[in-house]
Short mmCIF file of C-alpha atoms in Angstrom, two decimals:
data_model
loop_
_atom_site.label_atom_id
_atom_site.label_comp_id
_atom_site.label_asym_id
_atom_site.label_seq_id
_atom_site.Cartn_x
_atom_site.Cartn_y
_atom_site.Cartn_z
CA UNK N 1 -105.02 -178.57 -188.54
CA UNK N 2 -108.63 -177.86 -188.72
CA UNK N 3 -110.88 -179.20 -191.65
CA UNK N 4 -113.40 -175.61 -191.11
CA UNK N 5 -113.53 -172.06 -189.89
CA UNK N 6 -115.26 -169.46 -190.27
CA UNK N 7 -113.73 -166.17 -192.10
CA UNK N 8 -115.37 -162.44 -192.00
CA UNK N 9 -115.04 -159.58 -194.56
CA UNK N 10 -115.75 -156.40 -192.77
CA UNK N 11 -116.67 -153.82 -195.30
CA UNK N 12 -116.17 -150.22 -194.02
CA UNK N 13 -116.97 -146.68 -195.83
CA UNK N 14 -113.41 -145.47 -194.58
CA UNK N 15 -113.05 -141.40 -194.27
CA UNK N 16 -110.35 -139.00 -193.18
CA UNK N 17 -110.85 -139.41 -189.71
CA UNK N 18 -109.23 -142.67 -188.13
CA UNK N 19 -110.98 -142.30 -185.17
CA UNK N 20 -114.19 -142.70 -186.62
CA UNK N 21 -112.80 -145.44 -188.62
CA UNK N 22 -111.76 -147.43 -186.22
CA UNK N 23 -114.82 -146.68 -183.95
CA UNK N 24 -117.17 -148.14 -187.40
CA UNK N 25 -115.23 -151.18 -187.64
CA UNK N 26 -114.46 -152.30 -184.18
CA UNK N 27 -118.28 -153.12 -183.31
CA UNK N 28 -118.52 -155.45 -186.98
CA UNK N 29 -115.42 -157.62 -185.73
CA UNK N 30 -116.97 -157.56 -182.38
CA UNK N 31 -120.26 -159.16 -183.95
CA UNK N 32 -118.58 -161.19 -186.61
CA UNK N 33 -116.72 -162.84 -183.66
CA UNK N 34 -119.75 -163.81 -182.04
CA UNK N 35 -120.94 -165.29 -185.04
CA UNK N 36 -118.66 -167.95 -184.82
CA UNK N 37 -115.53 -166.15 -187.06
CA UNK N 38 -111.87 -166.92 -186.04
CA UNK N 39 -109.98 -165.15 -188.87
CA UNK N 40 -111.23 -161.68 -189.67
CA UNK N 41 -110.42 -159.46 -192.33
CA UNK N 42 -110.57 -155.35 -192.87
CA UNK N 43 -109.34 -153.96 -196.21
CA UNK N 44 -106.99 -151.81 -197.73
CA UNK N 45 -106.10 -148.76 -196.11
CA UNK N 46 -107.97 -149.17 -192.90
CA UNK N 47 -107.02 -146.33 -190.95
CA UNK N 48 -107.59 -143.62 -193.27
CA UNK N 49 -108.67 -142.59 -197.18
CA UNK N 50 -107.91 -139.18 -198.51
CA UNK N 51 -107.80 -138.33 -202.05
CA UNK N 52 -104.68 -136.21 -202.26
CA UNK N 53 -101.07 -137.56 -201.56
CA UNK N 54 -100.25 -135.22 -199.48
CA UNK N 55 -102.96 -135.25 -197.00
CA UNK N 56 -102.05 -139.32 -196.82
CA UNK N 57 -98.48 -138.58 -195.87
CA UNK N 58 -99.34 -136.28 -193.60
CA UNK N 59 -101.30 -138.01 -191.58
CA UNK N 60 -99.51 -141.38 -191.84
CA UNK N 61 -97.71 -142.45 -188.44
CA UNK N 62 -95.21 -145.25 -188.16
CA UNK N 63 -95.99 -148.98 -187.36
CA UNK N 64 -95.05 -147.33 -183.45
CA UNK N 65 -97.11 -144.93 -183.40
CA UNK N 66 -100.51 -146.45 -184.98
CA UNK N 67 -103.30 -145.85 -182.95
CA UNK N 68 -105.11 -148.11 -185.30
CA UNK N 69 -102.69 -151.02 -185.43
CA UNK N 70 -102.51 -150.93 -181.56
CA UNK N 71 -106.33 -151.23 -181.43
CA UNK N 72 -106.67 -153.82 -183.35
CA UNK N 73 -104.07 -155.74 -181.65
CA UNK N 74 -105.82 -155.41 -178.50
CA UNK N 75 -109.15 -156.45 -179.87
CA UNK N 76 -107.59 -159.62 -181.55
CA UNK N 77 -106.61 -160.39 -177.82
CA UNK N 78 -109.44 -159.58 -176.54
CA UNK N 79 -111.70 -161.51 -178.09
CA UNK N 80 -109.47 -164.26 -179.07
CA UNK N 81 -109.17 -164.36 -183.24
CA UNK N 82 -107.16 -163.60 -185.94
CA UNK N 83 -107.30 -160.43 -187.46
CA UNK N 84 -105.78 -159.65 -190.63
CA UNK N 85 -105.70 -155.59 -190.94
CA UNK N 86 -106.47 -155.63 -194.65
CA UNK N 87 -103.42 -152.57 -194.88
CA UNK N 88 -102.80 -149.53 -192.85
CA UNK N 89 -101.01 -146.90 -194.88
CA UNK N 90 -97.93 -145.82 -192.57
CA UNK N 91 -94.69 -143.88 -192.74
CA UNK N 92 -92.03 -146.51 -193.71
CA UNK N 93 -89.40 -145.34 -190.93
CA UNK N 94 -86.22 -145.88 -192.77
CA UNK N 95 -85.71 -142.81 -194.29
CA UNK N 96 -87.98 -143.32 -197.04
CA UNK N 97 -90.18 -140.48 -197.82
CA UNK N 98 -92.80 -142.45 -199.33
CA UNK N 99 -95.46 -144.59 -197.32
CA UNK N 100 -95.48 -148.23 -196.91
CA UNK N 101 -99.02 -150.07 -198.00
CA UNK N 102 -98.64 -152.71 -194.78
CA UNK N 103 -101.01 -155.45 -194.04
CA UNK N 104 -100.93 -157.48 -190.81
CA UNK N 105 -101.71 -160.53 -189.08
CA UNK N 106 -102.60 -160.28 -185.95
CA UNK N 107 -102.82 -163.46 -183.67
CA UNK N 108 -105.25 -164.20 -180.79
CA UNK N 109 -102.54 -163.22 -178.51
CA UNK N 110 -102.44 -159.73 -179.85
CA UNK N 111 -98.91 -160.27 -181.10
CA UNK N 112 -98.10 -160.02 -184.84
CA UNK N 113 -97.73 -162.68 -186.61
CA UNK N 114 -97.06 -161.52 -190.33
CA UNK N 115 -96.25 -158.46 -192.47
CA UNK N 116 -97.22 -157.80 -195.66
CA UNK N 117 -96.09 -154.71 -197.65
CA UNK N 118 -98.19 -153.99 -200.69
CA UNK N 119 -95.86 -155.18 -204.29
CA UNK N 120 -97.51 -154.10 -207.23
CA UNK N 121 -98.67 -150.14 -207.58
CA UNK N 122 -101.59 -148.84 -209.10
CA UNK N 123 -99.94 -146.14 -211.49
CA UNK N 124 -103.10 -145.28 -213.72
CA UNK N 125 -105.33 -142.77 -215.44
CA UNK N 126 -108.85 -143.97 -215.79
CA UNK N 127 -111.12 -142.98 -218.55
CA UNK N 128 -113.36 -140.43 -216.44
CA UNK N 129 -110.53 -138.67 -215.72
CA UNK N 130 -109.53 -140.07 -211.94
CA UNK N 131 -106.18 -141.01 -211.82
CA UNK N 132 -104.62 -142.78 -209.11
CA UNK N 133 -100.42 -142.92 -208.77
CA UNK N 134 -99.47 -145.14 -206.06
CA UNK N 135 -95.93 -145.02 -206.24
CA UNK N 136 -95.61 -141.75 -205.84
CA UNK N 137 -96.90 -142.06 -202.29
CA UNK N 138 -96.10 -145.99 -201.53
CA UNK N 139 -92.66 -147.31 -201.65
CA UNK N 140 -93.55 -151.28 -203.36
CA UNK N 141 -92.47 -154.23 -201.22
CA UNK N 142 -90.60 -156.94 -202.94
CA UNK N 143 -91.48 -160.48 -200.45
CA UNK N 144 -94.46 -162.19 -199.97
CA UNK N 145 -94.60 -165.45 -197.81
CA UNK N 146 -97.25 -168.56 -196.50
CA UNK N 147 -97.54 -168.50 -192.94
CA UNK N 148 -99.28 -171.74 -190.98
CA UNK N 149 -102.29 -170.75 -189.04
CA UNK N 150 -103.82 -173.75 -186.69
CA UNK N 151 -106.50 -173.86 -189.41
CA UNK N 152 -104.91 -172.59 -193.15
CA UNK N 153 -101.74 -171.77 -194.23
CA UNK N 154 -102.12 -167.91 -195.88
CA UNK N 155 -101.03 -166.19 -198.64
CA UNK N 156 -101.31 -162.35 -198.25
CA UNK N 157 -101.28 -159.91 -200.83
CA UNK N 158 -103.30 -156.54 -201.21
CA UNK N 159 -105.75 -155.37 -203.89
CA UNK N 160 -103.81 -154.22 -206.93
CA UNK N 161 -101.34 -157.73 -206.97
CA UNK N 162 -104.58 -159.61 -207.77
CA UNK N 163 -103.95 -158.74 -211.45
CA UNK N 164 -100.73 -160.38 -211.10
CA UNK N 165 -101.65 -164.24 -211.19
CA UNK N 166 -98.27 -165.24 -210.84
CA UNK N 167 -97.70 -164.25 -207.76
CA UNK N 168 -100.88 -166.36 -206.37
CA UNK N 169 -99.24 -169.62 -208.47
CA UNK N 170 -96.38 -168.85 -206.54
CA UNK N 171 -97.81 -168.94 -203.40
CA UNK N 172 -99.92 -172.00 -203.96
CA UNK N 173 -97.26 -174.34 -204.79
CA UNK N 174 -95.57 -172.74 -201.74
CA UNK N 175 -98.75 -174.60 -200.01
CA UNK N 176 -101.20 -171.48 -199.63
CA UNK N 177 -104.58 -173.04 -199.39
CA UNK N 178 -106.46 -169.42 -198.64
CA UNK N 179 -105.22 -166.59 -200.18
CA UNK N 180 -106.06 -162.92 -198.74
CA UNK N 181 -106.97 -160.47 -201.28
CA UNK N 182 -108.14 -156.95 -198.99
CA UNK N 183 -108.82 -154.07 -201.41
CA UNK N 184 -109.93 -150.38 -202.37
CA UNK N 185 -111.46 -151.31 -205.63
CA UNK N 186 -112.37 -148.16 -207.72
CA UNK N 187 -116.05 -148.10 -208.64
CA UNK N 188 -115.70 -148.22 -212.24
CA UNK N 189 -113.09 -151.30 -212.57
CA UNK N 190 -114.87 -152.79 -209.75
CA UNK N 191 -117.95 -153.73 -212.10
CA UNK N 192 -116.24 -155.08 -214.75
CA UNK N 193 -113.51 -157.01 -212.82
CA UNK N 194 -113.88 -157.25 -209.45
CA UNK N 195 -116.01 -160.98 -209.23
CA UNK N 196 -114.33 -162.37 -212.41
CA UNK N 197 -110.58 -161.43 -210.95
CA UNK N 198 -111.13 -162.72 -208.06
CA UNK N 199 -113.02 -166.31 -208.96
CA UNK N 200 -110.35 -167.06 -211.51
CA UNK N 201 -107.48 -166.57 -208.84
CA UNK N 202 -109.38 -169.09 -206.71
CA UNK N 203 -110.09 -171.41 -209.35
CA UNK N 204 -106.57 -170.91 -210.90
CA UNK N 205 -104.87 -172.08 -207.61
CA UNK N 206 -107.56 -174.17 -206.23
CA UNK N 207 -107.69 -171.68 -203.24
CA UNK N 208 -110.44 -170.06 -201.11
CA UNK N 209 -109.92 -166.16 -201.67
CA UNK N 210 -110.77 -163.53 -198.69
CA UNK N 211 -111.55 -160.29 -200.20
CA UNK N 212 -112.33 -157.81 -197.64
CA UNK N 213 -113.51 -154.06 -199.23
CA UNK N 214 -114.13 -150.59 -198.75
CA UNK N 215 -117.19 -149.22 -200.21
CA UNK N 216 -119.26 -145.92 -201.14
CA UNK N 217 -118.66 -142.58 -201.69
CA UNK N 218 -115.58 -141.55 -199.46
CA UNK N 219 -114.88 -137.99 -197.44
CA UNK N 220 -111.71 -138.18 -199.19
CA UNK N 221 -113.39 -137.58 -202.69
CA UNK N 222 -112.83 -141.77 -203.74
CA UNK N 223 -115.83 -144.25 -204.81
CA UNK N 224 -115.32 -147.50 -204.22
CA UNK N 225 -116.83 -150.54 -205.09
CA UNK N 226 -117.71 -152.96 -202.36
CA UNK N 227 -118.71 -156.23 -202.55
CA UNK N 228 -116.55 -158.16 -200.39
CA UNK N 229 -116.03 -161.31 -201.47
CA UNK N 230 -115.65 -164.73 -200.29
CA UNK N 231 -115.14 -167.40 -202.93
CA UNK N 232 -114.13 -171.20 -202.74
CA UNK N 233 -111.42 -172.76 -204.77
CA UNK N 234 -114.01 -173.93 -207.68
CA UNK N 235 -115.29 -170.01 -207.97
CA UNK N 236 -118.06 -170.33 -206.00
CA UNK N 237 -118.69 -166.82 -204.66
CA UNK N 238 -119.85 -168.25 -200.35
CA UNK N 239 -120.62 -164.58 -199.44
CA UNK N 240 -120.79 -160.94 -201.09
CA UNK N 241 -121.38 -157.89 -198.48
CA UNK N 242 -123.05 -155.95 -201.72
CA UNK N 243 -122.35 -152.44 -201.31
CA UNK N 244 -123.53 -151.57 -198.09
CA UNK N 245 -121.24 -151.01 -194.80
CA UNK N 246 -121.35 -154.02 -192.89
CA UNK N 247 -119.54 -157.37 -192.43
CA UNK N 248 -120.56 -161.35 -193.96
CA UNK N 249 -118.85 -164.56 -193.04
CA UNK N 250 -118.94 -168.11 -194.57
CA UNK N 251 -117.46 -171.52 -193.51
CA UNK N 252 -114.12 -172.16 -194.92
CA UNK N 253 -114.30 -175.97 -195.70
CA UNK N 254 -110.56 -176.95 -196.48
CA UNK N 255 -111.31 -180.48 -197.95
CA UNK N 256 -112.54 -178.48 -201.06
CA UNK N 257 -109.12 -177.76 -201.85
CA UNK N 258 -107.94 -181.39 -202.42
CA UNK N 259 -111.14 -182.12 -203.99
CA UNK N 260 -110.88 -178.97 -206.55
CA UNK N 261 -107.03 -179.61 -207.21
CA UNK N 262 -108.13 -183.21 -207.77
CA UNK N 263 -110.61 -182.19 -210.51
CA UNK N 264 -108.46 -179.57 -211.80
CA UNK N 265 -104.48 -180.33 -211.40
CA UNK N 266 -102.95 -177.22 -212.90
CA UNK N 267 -100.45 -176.51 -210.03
CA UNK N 268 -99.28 -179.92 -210.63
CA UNK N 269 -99.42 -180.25 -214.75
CA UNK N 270 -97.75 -177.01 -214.48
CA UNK N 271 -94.27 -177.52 -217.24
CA UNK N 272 -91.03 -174.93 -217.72
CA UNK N 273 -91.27 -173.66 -221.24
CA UNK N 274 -89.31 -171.35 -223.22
CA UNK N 275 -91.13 -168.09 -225.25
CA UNK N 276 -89.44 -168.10 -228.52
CA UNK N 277 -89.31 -165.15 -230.70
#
């Protein structure tokens, strides 16, 4: 396995239209490939953002019939990388009449790799009034895994489970040494959370975290928050897209790992204990 790579956060202002979408973000892998990244990242909800339910389950296709899921597919062929499709919102197509929040892995050979769907929902009523109700629309999934690429063995989760450090423990003492964190951060928790979740789930598992985001003011009627994030396993923050479309990259050096789990052996002082009460 590979000591480095280079990972990319491509940060999109995703609208209505997943044509357009897809036409933004293909040229920003295209470039971030030719800067020398081999794993690639989009966020949450890639092929689409509308603000009502219904308009989301509407236009939501299967896994099938994704014209963004097949593009991407194709580019990750094409150009030879991994790209992990941050989430596409699709139909589930077991019956289900909610969506599934799915994220993908897509290897150089176009084939996928890994699924991810989405576990924890964001069921909440801000103070200005926006309130967002994910499981009304998004049916939660229940499994996460590690997979072994030739340079990192991965942890995905999506956005929302990044409150949840548990699940990130989890996965780094099932030997996740980067951990995949794509998002639709709303504006508002975005600046008072966003940076400090996402350092302390690095620094908690001594793992780099890839946080790719969407940003701006959507068609859809959403704001979101941007600043995709790339952060070694002491909290360093490598790269931060700001809040601009766009894409950034950094060198993922994997000997930090051993050296920050050195300095810092939670995983393994880690002891059972009982809550009494």
């Amino acid at each position: 396995m590979s000591e480095t790579f280079i990972a990319a956060c491509i940060q999109p202002n995703t609208g209505t239209d997943w044509a357009a979408n897809l036409e933004a973000n293909l040229p920003r892998i295209e470039a971030a490939a030719r800067d020398g990244a081999t794993y690639i990242q989009t966020p949450e909800v890639s092929n689409f953002i509308f603000r009502r339910r219904e308009d989301t389950m509407a236009n939501a296709r299967t896994e099938a019939e994704d014209p963004s899921l097949a593009a991407y597919r194709e580019l990750a062929a094409r150009l030879g990388v991994w790209i992990n499709i941050g989430s596409l919102a699709l139909q589930s197509g077991d019956g289900d009449d909610r969506l599934v929040n799915r994220s993908f892995l897509v290897g150089p050979d176009g084939a996928i790799a890994n699924r991810y769907d989405k576990i924890h929902m964001f069921d909440v009523e801000l103070p200005s009034g926006q309130k967002f109700i994910e499981s009304r629309a998004y049916r939660p999934g229940s499994a996460v895994n590690v997979i072994e690429l030739p340079f990192c063995h991965l942890g995905m989760t999506i956005c929302y489970d990044m409150r949840f450090p548990h699940l990130y423990r989890a996965l780094a003492k099932a030997g996740a040494n980067v951990l995949t964190m794509p998002s639709a951060f709303t504006a508002e928790t975005g600046k008072a959370h966003w940076h400090i979740l996402l350092r302390a789930r690095a620094i908690e598992t001594g793992c780099f975290v890839i946080a790719a985001a969407q940003t701006g003011a959507h068609d859809g009627g959403r704001f979101t928050y941007g600043h995709s994030l790339i952060v070694d396993p002491w909290g360093e923050v490598l790269a931060d897209a700001g809040e601009d479309p766009g894409y950034v990259t950094a060198e993922i050096d994997l000997a930090k790992v051993a050296k920050s789990r050195q300095s810092v052996p939670s995983l393994a002082n880690d002891r059972d204990w009982v809550l009494q009460g």
